[in-house]
JSON list of C-alpha atoms and ligand atoms in Angstrom, two decimals:
[
{"chain": "A", "resi": 1, "resn": "MET", "atom": "CA", "xyz": [11.04, 8.16, -15.94]},
{"chain": "A", "resi": 2, "resn": "PRO", "atom": "CA", "xyz": [10.82, 11.16, -13.56]},
{"chain": "A", "resi": 3, "resn": "MET", "atom": "CA", "xyz": [13.49, 11.27, -10.89]},
{"chain": "A", "resi": 4, "resn": "ASN", "atom": "CA", "xyz": [13.19, 12.63, -7.41]},
{"chain": "A", "resi": 5, "resn": "LYS", "atom": "CA", "xyz": [14.73, 16.11, -7.69]},
{"chain": "A", "resi": 6, "resn": "VAL", "atom": "CA", "xyz": [16.45, 16.07, -4.33]},
{"chain": "A", "resi": 7, "resn": "SER", "atom": "CA", "xyz": [17.90, 12.57, -4.08]},
{"chain": "A", "resi": 8, "resn": "ASN", "atom": "CA", "xyz": [18.06, 11.15, -7.62]},
{"chain": "A", "resi": 9, "resn": "ASP", "atom": "CA", "xyz": [16.18, 8.15, -6.26]},
{"chain": "A", "resi": 10, "resn": "SER", "atom": "CA", "xyz": [13.65, 6.38, -8.48]},
{"chain": "A", "resi": 11, "resn": "LEU", "atom": "CA", "xyz": [11.22, 3.45, -8.26]},
{"chain": "A", "resi": 12, "resn": "GLU", "atom": "CA", "xyz": [13.41, 1.56, -10.75]},
{"chain": "A", "resi": 13, "resn": "LYS", "atom": "CA", "xyz": [16.51, 2.09, -8.62]},
{"chain": "A", "resi": 14, "resn": "ILE", "atom": "CA", "xyz": [14.68, 0.83, -5.53]},
{"chain": "A", "resi": 15, "resn": "ALA", "atom": "CA", "xyz": [13.34, -2.18, -7.47]},
{"chain": "A", "resi": 16, "resn": "SER", "atom": "CA", "xyz": [16.79, -3.16, -8.70]},
{"chain": "A", "resi": 17, "resn": "GLU", "atom": "CA", "xyz": [18.23, -2.84, -5.18]},
{"chain": "A", "resi": 18, "resn": "VAL", "atom": "CA", "xyz": [15.38, -4.97, -3.79]},
{"chain": "A", "resi": 19, "resn": "ILE", "atom": "CA", "xyz": [15.87, -7.62, -6.50]},
{"chain": "A", "resi": 20, "resn": "GLY", "atom": "CA", "xyz": [19.53, -8.01, -5.56]},
{"chain": "A", "resi": 21, "resn": "CYS", "atom": "CA", "xyz": [19.13, -7.36, -1.83]},
{"chain": "A", "resi": 22, "resn": "PRO", "atom": "CA", "xyz": [21.30, -9.62, 0.37]},
{"chain": "A", "resi": 23, "resn": "LEU", "atom": "CA", "xyz": [20.57, -7.82, 3.66]},
{"chain": "A", "resi": 24, "resn": "CYS", "atom": "CA", "xyz": [18.43, -10.31, 5.59]},
{"chain": "A", "resi": 25, "resn": "LYS", "atom": "CA", "xyz": [17.94, -14.07, 5.83]},
{"chain": "A", "resi": 26, "resn": "LEU", "atom": "CA", "xyz": [14.83, -13.97, 3.60]},
{"chain": "A", "resi": 27, "resn": "SER", "atom": "CA", "xyz": [17.16, -13.26, 0.66]},
{"chain": "A", "resi": 28, "resn": "ARG", "atom": "CA", "xyz": [18.55, -16.78, 1.03]},
{"chain": "A", "resi": 29, "resn": "SER", "atom": "CA", "xyz": [15.21, -18.59, 0.72]},
{"chain": "A", "resi": 30, "resn": "ARG", "atom": "CA", "xyz": [13.43, -16.43, -1.85]},
{"chain": "A", "resi": 31, "resn": "LYS", "atom": "CA", "xyz": [13.00, -17.27, -5.53]},
{"chain": "A", "resi": 32, "resn": "ASN", "atom": "CA", "xyz": [12.23, -13.67, -6.46]},
{"chain": "A", "resi": 33, "resn": "ALA", "atom": "CA", "xyz": [12.12, -10.49, -4.43]},
{"chain": "A", "resi": 34, "resn": "VAL", "atom": "CA", "xyz": [8.91, -8.49, -4.91]},
{"chain": "A", "resi": 35, "resn": "PRO", "atom": "CA", "xyz": [9.62, -4.75, -4.94]},
{"chain": "A", "resi": 36, "resn": "GLY", "atom": "CA", "xyz": [6.05, -3.62, -5.72]},
{"chain": "A", "resi": 37, "resn": "ASP", "atom": "CA", "xyz": [3.96, -2.68, -8.68]},
{"chain": "A", "resi": 38, "resn": "GLY", "atom": "CA", "xyz": [2.43, 0.55, -9.96]},
{"chain": "A", "resi": 39, "resn": "GLN", "atom": "CA", "xyz": [2.97, 4.08, -11.16]},
{"chain": "A", "resi": 40, "resn": "LEU", "atom": "CA", "xyz": [4.98, 6.89, -9.61]},
{"chain": "A", "resi": 41, "resn": "SER", "atom": "CA", "xyz": [1.86, 9.06, -10.04]},
{"chain": "A", "resi": 42, "resn": "SER", "atom": "CA", "xyz": [-0.35, 6.77, -7.92]},
{"chain": "A", "resi": 43, "resn": "LYS", "atom": "CA", "xyz": [-2.63, 8.62, -5.51]},
{"chain": "A", "resi": 44, "resn": "ILE", "atom": "CA", "xyz": [-3.21, 5.53, -3.42]},
{"chain": "A", "resi": 45, "resn": "MET", "atom": "CA", "xyz": [-0.60, 3.13, -2.14]},
{"chain": "A", "resi": 46, "resn": "PHE", "atom": "CA", "xyz": [-1.56, -0.29, -0.72]},
{"chain": "A", "resi": 47, "resn": "ILE", "atom": "CA", "xyz": [0.76, -1.97, 1.75]},
{"chain": "A", "resi": 48, "resn": "GLY", "atom": "CA", "xyz": [0.41, -5.66, 2.63]},
{"chain": "A", "resi": 49, "resn": "GLU", "atom": "CA", "xyz": [2.52, -8.00, 4.74]},
{"chain": "A", "resi": 50, "resn": "ALA", "atom": "CA", "xyz": [4.93, -10.01, 2.61]},
{"chain": "A", "resi": 51, "resn": "PRO", "atom": "CA", "xyz": [4.96, -11.94, -0.67]},
{"chain": "A", "resi": 52, "resn": "GLY", "atom": "CA", "xyz": [3.42, -15.42, -0.61]},
{"chain": "A", "resi": 53, "resn": "LYS", "atom": "CA", "xyz": [4.18, -18.43, -2.83]},
{"chain": "A", "resi": 54, "resn": "ASN", "atom": "CA", "xyz": [2.74, -17.02, -6.07]},
{"chain": "A", "resi": 55, "resn": "GLU", "atom": "CA", "xyz": [4.31, -13.63, -5.54]},
{"chain": "A", "resi": 56, "resn": "ASP", "atom": "CA", "xyz": [7.68, -15.27, -4.84]},
{"chain": "A", "resi": 57, "resn": "GLU", "atom": "CA", "xyz": [7.37, -17.19, -8.11]},
{"chain": "A", "resi": 58, "resn": "GLN", "atom": "CA", "xyz": [6.30, -14.22, -10.21]},
{"chain": "A", "resi": 59, "resn": "GLY", "atom": "CA", "xyz": [8.11, -11.33, -8.53]},
{"chain": "A", "resi": 60, "resn": "LYS", "atom": "CA", "xyz": [4.83, -9.35, -8.35]},
{"chain": "A", "resi": 61, "resn": "PRO", "atom": "CA", "xyz": [2.68, -8.42, -5.35]},
{"chain": "A", "resi": 62, "resn": "PHE", "atom": "CA", "xyz": [-0.81, -9.80, -4.73]},
{"chain": "A", "resi": 63, "resn": "VAL", "atom": "CA", "xyz": [-1.04, -12.20, -7.69]},
{"chain": "A", "resi": 64, "resn": "GLY", "atom": "CA", "xyz": [-2.39, -15.24, -5.78]},
{"chain": "A", "resi": 65, "resn": "ALA", "atom": "CA", "xyz": [-5.69, -15.93, -3.99]},
{"chain": "A", "resi": 66, "resn": "ALA", "atom": "CA", "xyz": [-5.42, -12.84, -1.75]},
{"chain": "A", "resi": 67, "resn": "GLY", "atom": "CA", "xyz": [-4.64, -10.79, -4.86]},
{"chain": "A", "resi": 68, "resn": "MET", "atom": "CA", "xyz": [-7.84, -11.98, -6.55]},
{"chain": "A", "resi": 69, "resn": "ILE", "atom": "CA", "xyz": [-9.87, -10.88, -3.52]},
{"chain": "A", "resi": 70, "resn": "LEU", "atom": "CA", "xyz": [-8.09, -7.53, -3.54]},
{"chain": "A", "resi": 71, "resn": "ASN", "atom": "CA", "xyz": [-8.69, -7.11, -7.30]},
{"chain": "A", "resi": 72, "resn": "GLN", "atom": "CA", "xyz": [-12.41, -7.83, -6.88]},
{"chain": "A", "resi": 73, "resn": "ALA", "atom": "CA", "xyz": [-12.70, -5.35, -4.01]},
{"chain": "A", "resi": 74, "resn": "LEU", "atom": "CA", "xyz": [-10.83, -2.70, -6.01]},
{"chain": "A", "resi": 75, "resn": "GLU", "atom": "CA", "xyz": [-13.07, -3.24, -9.02]},
{"chain": "A", "resi": 76, "resn": "LYS", "atom": "CA", "xyz": [-16.26, -3.05, -6.93]},
{"chain": "A", "resi": 77, "resn": "ALA", "atom": "CA", "xyz": [-15.01, 0.21, -5.40]},
{"chain": "A", "resi": 78, "resn": "GLY", "atom": "CA", "xyz": [-14.22, 1.65, -8.85]},
{"chain": "A", "resi": 79, "resn": "ILE", "atom": "CA", "xyz": [-10.49, 1.83, -8.13]},
{"chain": "A", "resi": 80, "resn": "LYS", "atom": "CA", "xyz": [-8.26, 0.77, -11.05]},
{"chain": "A", "resi": 81, "resn": "ARG", "atom": "CA", "xyz": [-5.40, -1.51, -10.02]},
{"chain": "A", "resi": 82, "resn": "ALA", "atom": "CA", "xyz": [-3.25, 0.04, -12.77]},
{"chain": "A", "resi": 83, "resn": "GLU", "atom": "CA", "xyz": [-3.61, 3.42, -11.05]},
{"chain": "A", "resi": 84, "resn": "VAL", "atom": "CA", "xyz": [-2.45, 2.38, -7.57]},
{"chain": "A", "resi": 85, "resn": "PHE", "atom": "CA", "xyz": [0.90, 1.30, -6.20]},
{"chain": "A", "resi": 86, "resn": "ILE", "atom": "CA", "xyz": [0.95, -2.01, -4.33]},
{"chain": "A", "resi": 87, "resn": "THR", "atom": "CA", "xyz": [3.75, -3.26, -2.16]},
{"chain": "A", "resi": 88, "resn": "ASN", "atom": "CA", "xyz": [4.50, -5.01, 1.14]},
{"chain": "A", "resi": 89, "resn": "VAL", "atom": "CA", "xyz": [6.25, -4.37, 4.44]},
{"chain": "A", "resi": 90, "resn": "VAL", "atom": "CA", "xyz": [8.89, -6.96, 3.52]},
{"chain": "A", "resi": 91, "resn": "LYS", "atom": "CA", "xyz": [9.82, -7.64, -0.08]},
{"chain": "A", "resi": 92, "resn": "CYS", "atom": "CA", "xyz": [10.78, -11.32, 0.16]},
{"chain": "A", "resi": 93, "resn": "ARG", "atom": "CA", "xyz": [8.67, -14.33, 1.09]},
{"chain": "A", "resi": 94, "resn": "PRO", "atom": "CA", "xyz": [9.10, -15.62, 4.65]},
{"chain": "A", "resi": 95, "resn": "PRO", "atom": "CA", "xyz": [9.47, -19.44, 4.62]},
{"chain": "A", "resi": 96, "resn": "ASN", "atom": "CA", "xyz": [6.07, -21.20, 4.90]},
{"chain": "A", "resi": 97, "resn": "ASN", "atom": "CA", "xyz": [4.40, -17.77, 4.94]},
{"chain": "A", "resi": 98, "resn": "ARG", "atom": "CA", "xyz": [5.33, -17.18, 8.58]},
{"chain": "A", "resi": 99, "resn": "LEU", "atom": "CA", "xyz": [5.05, -13.62, 9.88]},
{"chain": "A", "resi": 100, "resn": "PRO", "atom": "CA", "xyz": [7.99, -11.43, 8.96]},
{"chain": "A", "resi": 101, "resn": "GLU", "atom": "CA", "xyz": [10.30, -11.06, 11.96]},
{"chain": "A", "resi": 102, "resn": "ASN", "atom": "CA", "xyz": [11.24, -7.72, 13.50]},
{"chain": "A", "resi": 103, "resn": "ASP", "atom": "CA", "xyz": [14.77, -7.66, 12.09]},
{"chain": "A", "resi": 104, "resn": "GLU", "atom": "CA", "xyz": [13.42, -8.47, 8.58]},
{"chain": "A", "resi": 105, "resn": "ARG", "atom": "CA", "xyz": [10.83, -5.70, 8.86]},
{"chain": "A", "resi": 106, "resn": "SER", "atom": "CA", "xyz": [13.34, -3.12, 10.00]},
{"chain": "A", "resi": 107, "resn": "ILE", "atom": "CA", "xyz": [16.04, -4.05, 7.46]},
{"chain": "A", "resi": 108, "resn": "CYS", "atom": "CA", "xyz": [13.46, -3.86, 4.64]},
{"chain": "A", "resi": 109, "resn": "ARG", "atom": "CA", "xyz": [11.92, -0.62, 5.91]},
{"chain": "A", "resi": 110, "resn": "GLN", "atom": "CA", "xyz": [14.27, 1.69, 3.98]},
{"chain": "A", "resi": 111, "resn": "TYR", "atom": "CA", "xyz": [12.83, 0.42, 0.66]},
{"chain": "A", "resi": 112, "resn": "LEU", "atom": "CA", "xyz": [9.27, 1.09, 1.76]},
{"chain": "A", "resi": 113, "resn": "ASP", "atom": "CA", "xyz": [10.12, 4.54, 3.12]},
{"chain": "A", "resi": 114, "resn": "ARG", "atom": "CA", "xyz": [11.83, 5.48, -0.14]},
{"chain": "A", "resi": 115, "resn": "GLN", "atom": "CA", "xyz": [8.86, 4.24, -2.18]},
{"chain": "A", "resi": 116, "resn": "ILE", "atom": "CA", "xyz": [6.48, 6.28, -0.01]},
{"chain": "A", "resi": 117, "resn": "SER", "atom": "CA", "xyz": [8.56, 9.42, -0.26]},
{"chain": "A", "resi": 118, "resn": "LEU", "atom": "CA", "xyz": [8.91, 9.16, -4.07]},
{"chain": "A", "resi": 119, "resn": "ILE", "atom": "CA", "xyz": [5.24, 8.41, -4.71]},
{"chain": "A", "resi": 120, "resn": "ALA", "atom": "CA", "xyz": [3.95, 10.80, -2.03]},
{"chain": "A", "resi": 121, "resn": "PRO", "atom": "CA", "xyz": [0.49, 9.18, -2.14]},
{"chain": "A", "resi": 122, "resn": "LYS", "atom": "CA", "xyz": [-2.59, 11.12, -1.02]},
{"chain": "A", "resi": 123, "resn": "ILE", "atom": "CA", "xyz": [-3.45, 8.15, 1.14]},
{"chain": "A", "resi": 124, "resn": "ILE", "atom": "CA", "xyz": [-1.87, 4.85, 2.11]},
{"chain": "A", "resi": 125, "resn": "CYS", "atom": "CA", "xyz": [-4.17, 1.87, 2.54]},
{"chain": "A", "resi": 126, "resn": "ILE", "atom": "CA", "xyz": [-2.87, -0.44, 5.24]},
{"chain": "A", "resi": 127, "resn": "LEU", "atom": "CA", "xyz": [-3.82, -4.08, 4.56]},
{"chain": "A", "resi": 128, "resn": "GLY", "atom": "CA", "xyz": [-3.93, -6.06, 7.78]},
{"chain": "A", "resi": 129, "resn": "SER", "atom": "CA", "xyz": [-2.23, -6.15, 11.13]},
{"chain": "A", "resi": 130, "resn": "THR", "atom": "CA", "xyz": [1.40, -6.69, 10.06]},
{"chain": "A", "resi": 131, "resn": "ALA", "atom": "CA", "xyz": [1.36, -3.47, 8.04]},
{"chain": "A", "resi": 132, "resn": "TYR", "atom": "CA", "xyz": [-0.68, -1.76, 10.78]},
{"chain": "A", "resi": 133, "resn": "SER", "atom": "CA", "xyz": [1.79, -2.64, 13.54]},
{"chain": "A", "resi": 134, "resn": "SER", "atom": "CA", "xyz": [4.92, -2.07, 11.42]},
{"chain": "A", "resi": 135, "resn": "ILE", "atom": "CA", "xyz": [3.90, 1.31, 10.05]},
{"chain": "A", "resi": 136, "resn": "LEU", "atom": "CA", "xyz": [1.60, 2.81, 12.67]},
{"chain": "A", "resi": 137, "resn": "GLY", "atom": "CA", "xyz": [2.43, 0.77, 15.76]},
{"chain": "A", "resi": 138, "resn": "GLY", "atom": "CA", "xyz": [-1.24, -0.32, 15.96]},
{"chain": "A", "resi": 139, "resn": "LYS", "atom": "CA", "xyz": [-2.55, -3.53, 17.48]},
{"chain": "A", "resi": 140, "resn": "SER", "atom": "CA", "xyz": [-6.06, -4.48, 16.40]},
{"chain": "A", "resi": 141, "resn": "ILE", "atom": "CA", "xyz": [-6.82, -3.90, 12.73]},
{"chain": "A", "resi": 142, "resn": "ILE", "atom": "CA", "xyz": [-10.27, -5.40, 13.17]},
{"chain": "A", "resi": 143, "resn": "LYS", "atom": "CA", "xyz": [-11.19, -2.74, 15.79]},
{"chain": "A", "resi": 144, "resn": "ASN", "atom": "CA", "xyz": [-9.77, 0.10, 13.72]},
{"chain": "A", "resi": 145, "resn": "ARG", "atom": "CA", "xyz": [-10.58, -0.93, 10.17]},
{"chain": "A", "resi": 146, "resn": "GLY", "atom": "CA", "xyz": [-12.53, 1.55, 8.07]},
{"chain": "A", "resi": 147, "resn": "LYS", "atom": "CA", "xyz": [-10.82, 4.43, 9.89]},
{"chain": "A", "resi": 148, "resn": "ILE", "atom": "CA", "xyz": [-8.56, 7.16, 8.58]},
{"chain": "A", "resi": 149, "resn": "MET", "atom": "CA", "xyz": [-5.47, 8.08, 10.58]},
{"chain": "A", "resi": 150, "resn": "GLU", "atom": "CA", "xyz": [-2.86, 10.74, 10.11]},
{"chain": "A", "resi": 151, "resn": "LYS", "atom": "CA", "xyz": [0.80, 10.43, 11.12]},
{"chain": "A", "resi": 152, "resn": "ASN", "atom": "CA", "xyz": [3.54, 12.93, 10.28]},
{"chain": "A", "resi": 153, "resn": "GLY", "atom": "CA", "xyz": [1.27, 14.60, 7.73]},
{"chain": "A", "resi": 154, "resn": "GLN", "atom": "CA", "xyz": [0.55, 11.33, 5.86]},
{"chain": "A", "resi": 155, "resn": "LYS", "atom": "CA", "xyz": [-3.01, 10.00, 5.68]},
{"chain": "A", "resi": 156, "resn": "TYR", "atom": "CA", "xyz": [-3.66, 6.30, 6.17]},
{"chain": "A", "resi": 157, "resn": "PHE", "atom": "CA", "xyz": [-6.78, 4.20, 5.66]},
{"chain": "A", "resi": 158, "resn": "LEU", "atom": "CA", "xyz": [-7.00, 0.97, 7.61]},
{"chain": "A", "resi": 159, "resn": "THR", "atom": "CA", "xyz": [-8.52, -2.28, 6.44]},
{"chain": "A", "resi": 160, "resn": "ILE", "atom": "CA", "xyz": [-8.17, -6.04, 6.84]},
{"chain": "A", "resi": 161, "resn": "HIS", "atom": "CA", "xyz": [-5.74, -8.19, 4.88]},
{"chain": "A", "resi": 162, "resn": "PRO", "atom": "CA", "xyz": [-7.43, -9.71, 1.79]},
{"chain": "A", "resi": 163, "resn": "ALA", "atom": "CA", "xyz": [-6.05, -13.16, 2.76]},
{"chain": "A", "resi": 164, "resn": "ALA", "atom": "CA", "xyz": [-8.33, -13.06, 5.84]},
{"chain": "A", "resi": 165, "resn": "ALA", "atom": "CA", "xyz": [-11.29, -12.96, 3.44]},
{"chain": "A", "resi": 166, "resn": "ILE", "atom": "CA", "xyz": [-10.30, -15.99, 1.34]},
{"chain": "A", "resi": 167, "resn": "TYR", "atom": "CA", "xyz": [-12.47, -18.41, 3.32]},
{"chain": "A", "resi": 168, "resn": "ASN", "atom": "CA", "xyz": [-14.70, -15.91, 5.08]},
{"chain": "A", "resi": 169, "resn": "LYS", "atom": "CA", "xyz": [-17.53, -14.33, 3.04]},
{"chain": "A", "resi": 170, "resn": "ASN", "atom": "CA", "xyz": [-18.35, -11.84, 5.83]},
{"chain": "A", "resi": 171, "resn": "LEU", "atom": "CA", "xyz": [-14.82, -10.50, 5.74]},
{"chain": "A", "resi": 172, "resn": "ARG", "atom": "CA", "xyz": [-15.09, -10.22, 1.98]},
{"chain": "A", "resi": 173, "resn": "SER", "atom": "CA", "xyz": [-17.98, -7.76, 2.39]},
{"chain": "A", "resi": 174, "resn": "VAL", "atom": "CA", "xyz": [-15.99, -5.95, 5.08]},
{"chain": "A", "resi": 175, "resn": "LEU", "atom": "CA", "xyz": [-13.10, -5.48, 2.64]},
{"chain": "A", "resi": 176, "resn": "ASN", "atom": "CA", "xyz": [-15.46, -4.48, -0.20]},
{"chain": "A", "resi": 177, "resn": "ASN", "atom": "CA", "xyz": [-17.21, -1.92, 2.01]},
{"chain": "A", "resi": 178, "resn": "ASP", "atom": "CA", "xyz": [-13.92, -0.55, 3.30]},
{"chain": "A", "resi": 179, "resn": "LEU", "atom": "CA", "xyz": [-12.50, -0.04, -0.19]},
{"chain": "A", "resi": 180, "resn": "PHE", "atom": "CA", "xyz": [-15.73, 1.67, -1.17]},
{"chain": "A", "resi": 181, "resn": "LEU", "atom": "CA", "xyz": [-15.22, 4.06, 1.79]},
{"chain": "A", "resi": 182, "resn": "LEU", "atom": "CA", "xyz": [-11.63, 4.58, 0.63]},
{"chain": "A", "resi": 183, "resn": "SER", "atom": "CA", "xyz": [-12.78, 5.50, -2.89]},
{"chain": "A", "resi": 184, "resn": "LYS", "atom": "CA", "xyz": [-15.29, 7.98, -1.38]},
{"chain": "A", "resi": 185, "resn": "GLU", "atom": "CA", "xyz": [-12.50, 9.50, 0.70]},
{"chain": "A", "resi": 186, "resn": "ILE", "atom": "CA", "xyz": [-10.30, 9.95, -2.38]},
{"chain": "A", "resi": 187, "resn": "LYS", "atom": "CA", "xyz": [-13.18, 11.62, -4.25]},
{"chain": "A", "resi": 188, "resn": "LYS", "atom": "CA", "xyz": [-13.77, 13.91, -1.27]},
{"chain": "A", "resi": 189, "resn": "MET", "atom": "CA", "xyz": [-10.08, 14.84, -1.12]},
{"chain": "A", "resi": 190, "resn": "GLU", "atom": "CA", "xyz": [-10.14, 15.68, -4.84]},
{"chain": "A", "resi": 191, "resn": "TYR", "atom": "CA", "xyz": [-13.36, 17.68, -4.45]},
{"chain": "A", "resi": 192, "resn": "ASP", "atom": "CA", "xyz": [-11.91, 19.62, -1.46]},
{"chain": "A", "resi": 193, "resn": "LYS", "atom": "CA", "xyz": [-8.78, 20.40, -3.49]},
{"chain": "A", "resi": 194, "resn": "ARG", "atom": "CA", "xyz": [-10.90, 21.64, -6.44]},
{"chain": "A", "resi": 195, "resn": "THR", "atom": "CA", "xyz": [-13.20, 23.78, -4.32]},
{"chain": "A", "resi": 196, "resn": "SER", "atom": "CA", "xyz": [-10.32, 25.36, -2.42]},
{"chain": "A", "resi": 197, "resn": "LEU", "atom": "CA", "xyz": [-8.66, 26.13, -5.77]},
{"chain": "A", "resi": 198, "resn": "LEU", "atom": "CA", "xyz": [-11.92, 27.66, -7.07]},
{"chain": "A", "resi": 199, "resn": "ASP", "atom": "CA", "xyz": [-12.25, 29.71, -3.84]},
{"chain": "A", "resi": 200, "resn": "TYR", "atom": "CA", "xyz": [-8.67, 30.86, -4.32]},
{"chain": "A", "resi": 201, "resn": "ILE", "atom": "CA", "xyz": [-9.31, 31.88, -7.97]},
{"chain": "A", "resi": 202, "resn": "ALA", "atom": "CA", "xyz": [-12.55, 33.65, -6.97]},
{"chain": "A", "resi": 203, "resn": "ASP", "atom": "CA", "xyz": [-10.66, 35.56, -4.24]},
{"chain": "A", "resi": 204, "resn": "GLU", "atom": "CA", "xyz": [-7.81, 36.48, -6.56]},
{"chain": "A", "resi": 205, "resn": "THR", "atom": "CA", "xyz": [-10.10, 37.72, -9.34]},
{"chain": "A", "resi": 206, "resn": "LYS", "atom": "CA", "xyz": [-11.93, 40.00, -6.86]},
{"chain": "A", "resi": 207, "resn": "LEU", "atom": "CA", "xyz": [-8.70, 41.96, -6.44]},
{"chain": "B", "resi": 301, "resn": "LIG", "atom": "N1", "xyz": [-0.04, -11.27, 0.96]},
{"chain": "B", "resi": 301, "resn": "LIG", "atom": "C1", "xyz": [0.63, -10.12, 1.12]},
{"chain": "B", "resi": 301, "resn": "LIG", "atom": "O1", "xyz": [0.65, -9.53, 2.20]},
{"chain": "B", "resi": 301, "resn": "LIG", "atom": "N2", "xyz": [1.26, -9.63, 0.07]},
{"chain": "B", "resi": 301, "resn": "LIG", "atom": "C2", "xyz": [1.26, -10.20, -1.12]},
{"chain": "B", "resi": 301, "resn": "LIG", "atom": "O2", "xyz": [1.88, -9.65, -2.04]},
{"chain": "B", "resi": 301, "resn": "LIG", "atom": "C3", "xyz": [0.55, -11.40, -1.27]},
{"chain": "B", "resi": 301, "resn": "LIG", "atom": "C4", "xyz": [-0.09, -11.93, -0.22]}
]
């Protein structure tokens, strides 16, 4: 598995630290920590809130009802789940699925930051308001969903949390449409990269 050249960090190292993490009170109630799932080479990273009951049981992100909604939206948008990295703001389930508290978010943040810096995704898809407020300091995901933002040179795409669409068909179409926009954005980014490379080659060969 490739290692980060500068720090010797790796996704496996982060995962094993997360699995044994004793740093906040969520470690005392969890069954399994949920480090995240996906490839180092992922161009897109999805960040949700926190593991729920199914995730806590299986140690994998988005494997319950919200995960099924996310999978369907990914499939409709032509994005392969195996080609993206999926994780959460906090890696352990908060009791009764309450919101993760500020101390839990900030203690867990180092794992997320290390995952982001290793993967260096072209774009991070923020799922819902906990990820939006924790990562970008935003307030209303519903007002800002479908938008692209840039912070410290990293691109972000904002959308609703799939759990919000479990009982709401309208929100399901919102999520589907947003992920379709995200897939178009990725294609555009790849096209822009190709055309600028072709322009560069054309310029160089004129010399
Ligand atoms: N909700 C989340 O935010 N993350 C999961 O992994 C599952 C449900």
